[in-house]
mmCIF file of N, CA and C in Angstrom:
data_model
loop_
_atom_site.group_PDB
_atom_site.id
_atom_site.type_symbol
_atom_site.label_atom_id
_atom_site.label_comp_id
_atom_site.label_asym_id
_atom_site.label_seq_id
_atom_site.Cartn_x
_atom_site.Cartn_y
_atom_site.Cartn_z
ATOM 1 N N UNK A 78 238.320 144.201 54.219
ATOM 2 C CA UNK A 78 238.245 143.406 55.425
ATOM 3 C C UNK A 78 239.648 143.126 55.989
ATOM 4 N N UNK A 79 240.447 142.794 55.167
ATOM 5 C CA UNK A 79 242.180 142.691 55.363
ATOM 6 C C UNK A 79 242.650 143.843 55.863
ATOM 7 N N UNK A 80 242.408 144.941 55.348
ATOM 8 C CA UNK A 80 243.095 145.850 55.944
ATOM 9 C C UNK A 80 242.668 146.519 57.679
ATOM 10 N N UNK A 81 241.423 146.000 57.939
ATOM 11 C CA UNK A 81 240.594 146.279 59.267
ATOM 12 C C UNK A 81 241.075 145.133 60.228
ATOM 13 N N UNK A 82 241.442 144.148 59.705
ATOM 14 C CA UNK A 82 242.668 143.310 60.658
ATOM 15 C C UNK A 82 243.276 143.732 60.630
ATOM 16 N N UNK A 83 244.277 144.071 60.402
ATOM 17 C CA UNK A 83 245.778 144.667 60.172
ATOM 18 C C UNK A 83 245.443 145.897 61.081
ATOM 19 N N UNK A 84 245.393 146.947 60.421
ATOM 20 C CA UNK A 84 244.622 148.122 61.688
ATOM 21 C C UNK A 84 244.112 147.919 62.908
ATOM 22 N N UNK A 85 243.540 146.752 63.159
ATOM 23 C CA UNK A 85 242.971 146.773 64.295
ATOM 24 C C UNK A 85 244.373 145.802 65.502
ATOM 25 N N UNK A 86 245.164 145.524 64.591
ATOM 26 C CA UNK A 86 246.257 144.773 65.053
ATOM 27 C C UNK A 86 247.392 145.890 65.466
ATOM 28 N N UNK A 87 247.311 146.892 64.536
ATOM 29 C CA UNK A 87 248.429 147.441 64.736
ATOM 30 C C UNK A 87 248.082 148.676 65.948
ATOM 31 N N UNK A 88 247.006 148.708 66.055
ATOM 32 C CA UNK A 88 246.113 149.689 66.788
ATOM 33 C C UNK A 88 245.934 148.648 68.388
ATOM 34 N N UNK A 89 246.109 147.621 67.997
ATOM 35 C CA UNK A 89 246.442 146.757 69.368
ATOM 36 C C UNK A 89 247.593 146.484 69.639
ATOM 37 N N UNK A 90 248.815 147.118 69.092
ATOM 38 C CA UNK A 90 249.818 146.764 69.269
ATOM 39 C C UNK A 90 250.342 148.380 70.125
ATOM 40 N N UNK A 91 250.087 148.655 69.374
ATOM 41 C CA UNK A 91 250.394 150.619 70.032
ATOM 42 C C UNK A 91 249.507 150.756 71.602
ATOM 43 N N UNK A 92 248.632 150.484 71.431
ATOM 44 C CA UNK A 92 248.032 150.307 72.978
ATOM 45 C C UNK A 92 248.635 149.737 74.321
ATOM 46 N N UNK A 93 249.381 148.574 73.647
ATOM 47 C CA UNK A 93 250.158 147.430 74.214
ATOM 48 C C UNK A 93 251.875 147.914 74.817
ATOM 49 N N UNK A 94 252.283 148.363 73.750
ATOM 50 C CA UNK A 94 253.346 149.793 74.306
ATOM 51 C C UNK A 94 253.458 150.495 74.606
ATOM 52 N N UNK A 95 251.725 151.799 74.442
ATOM 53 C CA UNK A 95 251.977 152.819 75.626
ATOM 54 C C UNK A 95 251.286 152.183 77.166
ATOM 55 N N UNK A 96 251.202 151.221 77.214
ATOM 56 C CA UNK A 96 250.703 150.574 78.595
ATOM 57 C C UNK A 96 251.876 149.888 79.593
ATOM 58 N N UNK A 97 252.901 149.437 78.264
ATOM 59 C CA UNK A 97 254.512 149.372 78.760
ATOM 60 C C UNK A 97 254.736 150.468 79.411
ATOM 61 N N UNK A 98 254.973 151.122 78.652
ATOM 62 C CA UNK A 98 256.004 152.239 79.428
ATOM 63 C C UNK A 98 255.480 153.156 80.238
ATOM 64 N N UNK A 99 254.012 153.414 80.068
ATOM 65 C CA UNK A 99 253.077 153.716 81.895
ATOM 66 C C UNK A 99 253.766 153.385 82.562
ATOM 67 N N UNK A 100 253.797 151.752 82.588
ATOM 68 C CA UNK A 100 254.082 150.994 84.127
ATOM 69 C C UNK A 100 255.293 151.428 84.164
ATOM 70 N N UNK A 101 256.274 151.891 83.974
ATOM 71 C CA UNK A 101 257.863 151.716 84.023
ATOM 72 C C UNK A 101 257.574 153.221 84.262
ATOM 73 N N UNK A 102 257.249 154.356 83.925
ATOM 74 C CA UNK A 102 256.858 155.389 84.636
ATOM 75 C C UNK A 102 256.442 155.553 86.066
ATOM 76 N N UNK A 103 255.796 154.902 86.281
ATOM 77 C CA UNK A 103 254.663 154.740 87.616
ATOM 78 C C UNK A 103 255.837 154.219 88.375
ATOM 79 N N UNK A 104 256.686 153.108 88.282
ATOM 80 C CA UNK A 104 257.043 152.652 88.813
ATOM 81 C C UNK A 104 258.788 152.466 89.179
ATOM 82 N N UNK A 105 258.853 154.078 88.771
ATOM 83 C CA UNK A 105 260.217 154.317 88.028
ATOM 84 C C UNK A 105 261.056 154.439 90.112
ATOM 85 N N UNK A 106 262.409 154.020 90.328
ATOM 86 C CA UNK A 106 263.132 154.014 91.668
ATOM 87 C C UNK A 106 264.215 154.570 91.009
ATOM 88 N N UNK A 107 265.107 155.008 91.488
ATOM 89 C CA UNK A 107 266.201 155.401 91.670
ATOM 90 C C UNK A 107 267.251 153.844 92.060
ATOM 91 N N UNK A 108 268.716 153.739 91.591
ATOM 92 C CA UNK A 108 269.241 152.429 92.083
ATOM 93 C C UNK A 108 269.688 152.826 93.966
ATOM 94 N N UNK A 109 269.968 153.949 94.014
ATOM 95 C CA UNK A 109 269.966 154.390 95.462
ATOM 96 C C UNK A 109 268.863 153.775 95.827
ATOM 97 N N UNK A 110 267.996 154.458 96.105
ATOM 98 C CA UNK A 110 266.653 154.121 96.682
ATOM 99 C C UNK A 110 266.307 152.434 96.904
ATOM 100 N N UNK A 111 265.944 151.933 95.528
ATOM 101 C CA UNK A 111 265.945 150.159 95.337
ATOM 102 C C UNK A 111 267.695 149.652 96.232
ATOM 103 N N UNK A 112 268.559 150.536 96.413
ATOM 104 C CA UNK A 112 269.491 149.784 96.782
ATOM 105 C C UNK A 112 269.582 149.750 98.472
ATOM 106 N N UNK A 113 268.791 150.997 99.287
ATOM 107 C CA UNK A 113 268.629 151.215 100.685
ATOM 108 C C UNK A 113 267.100 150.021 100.703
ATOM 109 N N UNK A 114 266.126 149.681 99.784
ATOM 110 C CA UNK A 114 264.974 148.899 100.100
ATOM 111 C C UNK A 114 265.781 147.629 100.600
ATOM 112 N N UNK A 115 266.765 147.508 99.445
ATOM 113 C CA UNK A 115 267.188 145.732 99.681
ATOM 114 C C UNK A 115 268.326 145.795 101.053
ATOM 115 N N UNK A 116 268.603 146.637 101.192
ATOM 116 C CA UNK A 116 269.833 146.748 102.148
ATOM 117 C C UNK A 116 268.853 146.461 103.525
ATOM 118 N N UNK A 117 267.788 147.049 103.412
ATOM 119 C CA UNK A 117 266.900 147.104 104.957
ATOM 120 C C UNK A 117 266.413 145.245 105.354
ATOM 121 N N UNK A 118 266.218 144.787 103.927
ATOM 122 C CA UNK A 118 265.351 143.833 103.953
ATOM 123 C C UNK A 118 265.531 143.167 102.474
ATOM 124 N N UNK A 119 266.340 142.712 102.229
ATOM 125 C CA UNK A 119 266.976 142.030 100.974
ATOM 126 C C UNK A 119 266.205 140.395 100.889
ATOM 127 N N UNK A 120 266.355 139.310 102.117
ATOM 128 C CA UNK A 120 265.433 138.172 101.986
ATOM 129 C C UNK A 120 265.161 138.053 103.306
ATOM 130 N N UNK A 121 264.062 138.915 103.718
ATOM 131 C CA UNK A 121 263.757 138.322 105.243
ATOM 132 C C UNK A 121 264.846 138.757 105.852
ATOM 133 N N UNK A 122 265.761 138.928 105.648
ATOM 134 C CA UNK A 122 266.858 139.014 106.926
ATOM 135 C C UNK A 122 267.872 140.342 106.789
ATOM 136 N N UNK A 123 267.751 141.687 107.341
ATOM 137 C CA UNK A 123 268.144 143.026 106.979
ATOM 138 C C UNK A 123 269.721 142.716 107.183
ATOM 139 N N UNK A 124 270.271 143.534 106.064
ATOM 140 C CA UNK A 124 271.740 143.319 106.135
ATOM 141 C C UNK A 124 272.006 144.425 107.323
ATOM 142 N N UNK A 125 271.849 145.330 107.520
ATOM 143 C CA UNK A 125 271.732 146.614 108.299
ATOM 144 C C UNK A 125 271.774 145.778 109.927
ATOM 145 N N UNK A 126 270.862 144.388 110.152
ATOM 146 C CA UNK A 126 270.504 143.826 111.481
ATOM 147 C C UNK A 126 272.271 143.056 112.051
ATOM 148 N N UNK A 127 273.220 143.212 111.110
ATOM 149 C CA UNK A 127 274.156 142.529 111.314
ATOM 150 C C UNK A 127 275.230 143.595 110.905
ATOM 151 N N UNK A 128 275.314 144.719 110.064
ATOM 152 C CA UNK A 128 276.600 145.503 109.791
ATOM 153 C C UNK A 128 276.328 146.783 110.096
ATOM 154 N N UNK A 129 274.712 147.267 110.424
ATOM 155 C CA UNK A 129 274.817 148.641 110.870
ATOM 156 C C UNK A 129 273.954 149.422 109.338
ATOM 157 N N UNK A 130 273.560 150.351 110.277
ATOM 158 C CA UNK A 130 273.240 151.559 109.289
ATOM 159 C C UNK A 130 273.814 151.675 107.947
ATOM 160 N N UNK A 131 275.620 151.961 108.372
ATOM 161 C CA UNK A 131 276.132 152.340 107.619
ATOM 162 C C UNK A 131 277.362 151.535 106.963
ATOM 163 N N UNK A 132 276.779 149.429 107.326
ATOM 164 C CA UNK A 132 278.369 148.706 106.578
ATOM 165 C C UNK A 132 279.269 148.439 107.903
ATOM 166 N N UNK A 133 279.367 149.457 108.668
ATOM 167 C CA UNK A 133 280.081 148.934 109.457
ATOM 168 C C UNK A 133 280.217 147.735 110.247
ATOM 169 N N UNK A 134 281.444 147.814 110.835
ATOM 170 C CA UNK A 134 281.872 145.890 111.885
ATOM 171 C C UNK A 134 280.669 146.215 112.943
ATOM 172 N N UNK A 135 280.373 145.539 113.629
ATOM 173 C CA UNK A 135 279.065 145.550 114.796
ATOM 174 C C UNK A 135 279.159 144.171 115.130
ATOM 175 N N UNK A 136 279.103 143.714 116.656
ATOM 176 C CA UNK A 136 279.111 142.872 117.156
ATOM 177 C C UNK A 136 278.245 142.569 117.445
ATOM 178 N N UNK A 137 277.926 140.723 116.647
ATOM 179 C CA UNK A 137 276.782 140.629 116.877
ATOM 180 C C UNK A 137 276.389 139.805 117.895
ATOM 181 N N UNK A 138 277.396 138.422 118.923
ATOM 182 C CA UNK A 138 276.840 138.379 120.329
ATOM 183 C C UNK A 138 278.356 138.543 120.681
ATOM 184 N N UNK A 139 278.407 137.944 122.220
ATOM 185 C CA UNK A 139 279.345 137.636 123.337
ATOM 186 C C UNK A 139 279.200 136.021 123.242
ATOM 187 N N UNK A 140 280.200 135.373 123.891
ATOM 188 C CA UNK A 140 279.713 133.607 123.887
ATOM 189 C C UNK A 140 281.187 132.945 124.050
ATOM 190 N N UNK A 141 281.110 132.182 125.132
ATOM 191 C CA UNK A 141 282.483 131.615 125.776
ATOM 192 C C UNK A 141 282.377 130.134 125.054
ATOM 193 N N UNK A 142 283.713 130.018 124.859
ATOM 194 C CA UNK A 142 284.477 128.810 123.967
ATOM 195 C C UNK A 142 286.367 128.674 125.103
ATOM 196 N N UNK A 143 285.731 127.168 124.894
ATOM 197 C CA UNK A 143 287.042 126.571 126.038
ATOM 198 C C UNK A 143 287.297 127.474 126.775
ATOM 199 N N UNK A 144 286.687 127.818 127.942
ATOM 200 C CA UNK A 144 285.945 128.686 129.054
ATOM 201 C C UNK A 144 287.206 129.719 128.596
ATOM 202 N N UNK A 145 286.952 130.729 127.600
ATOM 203 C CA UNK A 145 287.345 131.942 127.029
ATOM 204 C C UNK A 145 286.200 132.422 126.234
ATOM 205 N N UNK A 146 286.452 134.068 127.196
ATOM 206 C CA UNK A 146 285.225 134.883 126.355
ATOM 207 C C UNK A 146 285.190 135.562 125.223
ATOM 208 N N UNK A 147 284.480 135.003 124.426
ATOM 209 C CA UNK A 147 285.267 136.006 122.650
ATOM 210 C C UNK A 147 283.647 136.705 122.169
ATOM 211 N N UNK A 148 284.279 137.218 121.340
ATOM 212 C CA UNK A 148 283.180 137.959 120.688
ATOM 213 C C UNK A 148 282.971 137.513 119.257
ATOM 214 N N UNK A 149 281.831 137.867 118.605
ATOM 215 C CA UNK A 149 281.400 137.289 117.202
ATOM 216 C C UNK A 149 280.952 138.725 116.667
ATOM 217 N N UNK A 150 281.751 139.028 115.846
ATOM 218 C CA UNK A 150 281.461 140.519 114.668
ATOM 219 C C UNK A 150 281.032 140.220 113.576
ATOM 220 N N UNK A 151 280.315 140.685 112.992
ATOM 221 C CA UNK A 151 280.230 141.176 111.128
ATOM 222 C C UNK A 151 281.204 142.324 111.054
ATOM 223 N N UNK A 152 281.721 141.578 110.062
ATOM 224 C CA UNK A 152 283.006 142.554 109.714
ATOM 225 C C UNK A 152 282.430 143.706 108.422
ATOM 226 N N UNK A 153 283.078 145.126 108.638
ATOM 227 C CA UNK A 153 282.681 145.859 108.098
ATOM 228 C C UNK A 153 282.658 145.807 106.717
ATOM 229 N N UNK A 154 281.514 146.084 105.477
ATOM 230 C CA UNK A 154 281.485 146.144 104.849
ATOM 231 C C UNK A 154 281.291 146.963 103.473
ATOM 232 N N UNK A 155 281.152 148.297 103.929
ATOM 233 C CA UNK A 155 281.359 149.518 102.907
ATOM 234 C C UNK A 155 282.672 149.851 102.501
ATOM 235 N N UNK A 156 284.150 148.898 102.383
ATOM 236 C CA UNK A 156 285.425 149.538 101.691
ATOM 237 C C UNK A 156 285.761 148.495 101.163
ATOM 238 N N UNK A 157 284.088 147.108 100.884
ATOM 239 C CA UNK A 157 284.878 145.797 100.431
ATOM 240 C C UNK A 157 284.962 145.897 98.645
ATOM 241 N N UNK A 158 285.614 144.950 98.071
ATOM 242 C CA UNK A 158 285.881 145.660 96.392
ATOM 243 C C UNK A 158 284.198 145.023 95.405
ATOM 244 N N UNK A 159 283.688 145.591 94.779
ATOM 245 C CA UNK A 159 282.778 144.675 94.337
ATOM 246 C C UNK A 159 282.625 143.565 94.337
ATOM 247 N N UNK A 160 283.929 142.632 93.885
ATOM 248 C CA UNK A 160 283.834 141.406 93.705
ATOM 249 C C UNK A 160 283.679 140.619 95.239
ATOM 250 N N UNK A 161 284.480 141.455 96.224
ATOM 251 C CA UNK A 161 284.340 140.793 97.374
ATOM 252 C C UNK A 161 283.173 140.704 97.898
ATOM 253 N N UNK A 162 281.979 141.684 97.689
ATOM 254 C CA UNK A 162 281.197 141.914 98.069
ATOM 255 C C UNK A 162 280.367 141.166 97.119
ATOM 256 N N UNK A 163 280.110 140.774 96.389
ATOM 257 C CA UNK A 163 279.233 139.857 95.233
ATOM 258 C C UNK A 163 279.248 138.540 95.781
ATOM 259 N N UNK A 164 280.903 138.285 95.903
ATOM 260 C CA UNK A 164 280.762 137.123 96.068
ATOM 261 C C UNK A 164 280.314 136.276 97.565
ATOM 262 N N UNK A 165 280.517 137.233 98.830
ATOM 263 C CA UNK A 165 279.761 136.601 99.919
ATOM 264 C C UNK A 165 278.617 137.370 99.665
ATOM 265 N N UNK A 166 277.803 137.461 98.738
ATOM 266 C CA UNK A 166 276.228 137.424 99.065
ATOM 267 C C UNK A 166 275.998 136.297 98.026
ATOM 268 N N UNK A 167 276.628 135.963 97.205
ATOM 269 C CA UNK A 167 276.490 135.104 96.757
ATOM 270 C C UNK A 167 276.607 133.289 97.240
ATOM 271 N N UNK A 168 277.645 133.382 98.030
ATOM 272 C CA UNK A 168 278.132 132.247 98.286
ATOM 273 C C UNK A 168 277.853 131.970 99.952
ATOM 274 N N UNK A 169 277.668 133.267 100.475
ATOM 275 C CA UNK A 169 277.847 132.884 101.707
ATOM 276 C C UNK A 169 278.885 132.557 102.427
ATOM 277 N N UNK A 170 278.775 132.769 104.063
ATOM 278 C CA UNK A 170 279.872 132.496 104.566
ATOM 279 C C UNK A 170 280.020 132.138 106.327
ATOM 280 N N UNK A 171 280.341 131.320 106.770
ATOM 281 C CA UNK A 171 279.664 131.160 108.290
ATOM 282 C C UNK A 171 278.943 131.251 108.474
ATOM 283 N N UNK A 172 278.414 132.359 109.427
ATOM 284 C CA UNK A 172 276.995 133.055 109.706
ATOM 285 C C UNK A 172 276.497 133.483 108.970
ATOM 286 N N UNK A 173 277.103 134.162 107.829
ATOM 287 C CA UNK A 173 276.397 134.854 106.657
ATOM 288 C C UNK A 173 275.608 134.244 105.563
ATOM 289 N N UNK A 174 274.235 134.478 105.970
ATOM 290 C CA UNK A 174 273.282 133.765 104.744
ATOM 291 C C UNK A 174 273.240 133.770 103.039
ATOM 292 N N UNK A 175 273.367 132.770 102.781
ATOM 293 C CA UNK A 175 273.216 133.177 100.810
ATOM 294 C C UNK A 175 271.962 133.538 100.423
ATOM 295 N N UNK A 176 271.825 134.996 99.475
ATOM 296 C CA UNK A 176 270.942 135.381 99.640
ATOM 297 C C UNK A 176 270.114 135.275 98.600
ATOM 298 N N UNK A 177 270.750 134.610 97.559
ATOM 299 C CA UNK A 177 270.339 134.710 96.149
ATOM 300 C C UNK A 177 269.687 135.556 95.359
ATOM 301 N N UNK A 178 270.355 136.826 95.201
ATOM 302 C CA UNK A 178 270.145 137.561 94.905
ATOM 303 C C UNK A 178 270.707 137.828 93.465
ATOM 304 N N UNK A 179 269.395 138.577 92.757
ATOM 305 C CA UNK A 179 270.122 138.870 91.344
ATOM 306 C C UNK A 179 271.518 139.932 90.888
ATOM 307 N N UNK A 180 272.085 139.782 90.084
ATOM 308 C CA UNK A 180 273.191 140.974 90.072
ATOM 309 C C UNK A 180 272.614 142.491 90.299
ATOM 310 N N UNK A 181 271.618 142.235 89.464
ATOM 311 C CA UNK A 181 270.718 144.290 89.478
ATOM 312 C C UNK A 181 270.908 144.414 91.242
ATOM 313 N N UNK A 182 270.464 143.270 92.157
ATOM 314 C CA UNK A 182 269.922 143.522 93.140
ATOM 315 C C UNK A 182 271.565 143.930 94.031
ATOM 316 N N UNK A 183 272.839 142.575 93.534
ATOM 317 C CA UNK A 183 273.701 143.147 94.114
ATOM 318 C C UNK A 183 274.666 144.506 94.301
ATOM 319 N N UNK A 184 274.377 144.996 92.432
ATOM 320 C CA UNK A 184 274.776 146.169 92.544
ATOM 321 C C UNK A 184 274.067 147.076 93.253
ATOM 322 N N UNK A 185 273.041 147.348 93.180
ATOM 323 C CA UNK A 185 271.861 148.084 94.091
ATOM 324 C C UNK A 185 272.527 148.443 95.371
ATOM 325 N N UNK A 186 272.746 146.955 96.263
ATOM 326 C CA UNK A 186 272.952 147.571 97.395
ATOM 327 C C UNK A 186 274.667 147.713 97.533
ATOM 328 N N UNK A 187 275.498 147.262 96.763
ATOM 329 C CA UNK A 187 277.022 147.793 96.776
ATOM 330 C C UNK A 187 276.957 149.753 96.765
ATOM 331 N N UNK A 188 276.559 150.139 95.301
ATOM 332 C CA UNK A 188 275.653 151.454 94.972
ATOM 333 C C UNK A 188 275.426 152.121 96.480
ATOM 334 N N UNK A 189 274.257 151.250 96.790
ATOM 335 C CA UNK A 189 273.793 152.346 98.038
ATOM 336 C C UNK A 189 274.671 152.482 99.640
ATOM 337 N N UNK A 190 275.203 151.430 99.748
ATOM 338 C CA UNK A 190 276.546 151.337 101.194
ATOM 339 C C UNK A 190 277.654 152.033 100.693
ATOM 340 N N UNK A 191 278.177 152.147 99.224
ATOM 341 C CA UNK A 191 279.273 152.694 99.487
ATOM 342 C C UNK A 191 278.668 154.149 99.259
ATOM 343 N N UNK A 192 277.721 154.104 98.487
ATOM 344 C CA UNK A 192 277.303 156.130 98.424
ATOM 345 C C UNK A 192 276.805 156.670 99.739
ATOM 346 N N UNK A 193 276.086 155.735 100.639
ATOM 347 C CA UNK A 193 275.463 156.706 102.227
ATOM 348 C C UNK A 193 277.350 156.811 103.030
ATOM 349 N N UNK A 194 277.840 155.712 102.892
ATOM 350 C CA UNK A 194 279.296 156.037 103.429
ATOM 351 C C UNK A 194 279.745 156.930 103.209
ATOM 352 N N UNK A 195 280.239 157.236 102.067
ATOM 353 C CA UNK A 195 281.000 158.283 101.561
ATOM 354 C C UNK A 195 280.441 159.757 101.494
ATOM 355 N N UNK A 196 278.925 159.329 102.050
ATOM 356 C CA UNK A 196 278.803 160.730 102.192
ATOM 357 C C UNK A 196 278.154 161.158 103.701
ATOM 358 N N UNK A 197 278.413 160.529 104.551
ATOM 359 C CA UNK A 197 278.676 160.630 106.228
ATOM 360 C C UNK A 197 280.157 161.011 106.009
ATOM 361 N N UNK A 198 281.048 160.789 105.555
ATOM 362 C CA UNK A 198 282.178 161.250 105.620
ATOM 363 C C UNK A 198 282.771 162.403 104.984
ATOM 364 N N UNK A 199 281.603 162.929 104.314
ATOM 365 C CA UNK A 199 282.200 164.313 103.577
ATOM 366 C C UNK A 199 281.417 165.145 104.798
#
């Protein structure tokens, strides 16, 4: 009877791990790929809607201050150093929303802006 527990445990345990690693099959991304998802649409708000396709500066309005007309940019962001780039998604900055995002997620999209860059330029 002891040993038909045990067996039937260990026989529920093996079931339990090839059902793991199904899902992680099925559901296997590339960090490119997961890193262009979050770049489009990271929290509600596309980084792409403020730096461009490709990172770059893009102006995002016109708007007069002490009747002088200036402009408001996102400054380009595919040649910033990791850390620079971690840390305003982390922290935020003016206009720029904190996004709270996990590290997997920040490398992801560092990964995917500086690799579509660098390779528009080859």
């Amino acid at each position: 009877m002891r040993r038909l527990v045990v067996m039937g445990l260990c026989l529920g345990l093996l079931e339990a791990q090839a059902l793991k690693v199904k899902v992680k099959e099925e559901s296997f991304i590339t960090i490119l790929e997961y890193g262009k998802e979050l770049y489009k649409n990271p929290r509600d708000i596309s980084c792409a809607r403020c730096h461009g396709p490709l990172g770059e500066e893009k102006i995002i309005t016109h708007y007069t201050q002490h009747g002088k007309e200036r402009i408001f940019k996102a400054p380009p962001i595919y040649d910033l150093s990791f850390e620079r780039f971690k840390n305003a998604l982390e922290r935020g900055k003016s206009i720029m929303p904190r996004y709270n995002l996990t590290l997997d997620e920040i490398k992801a999209i560092y990964y995917y802006i500086t690799s579509i860059r660098s390779n528009k330029q080859n």
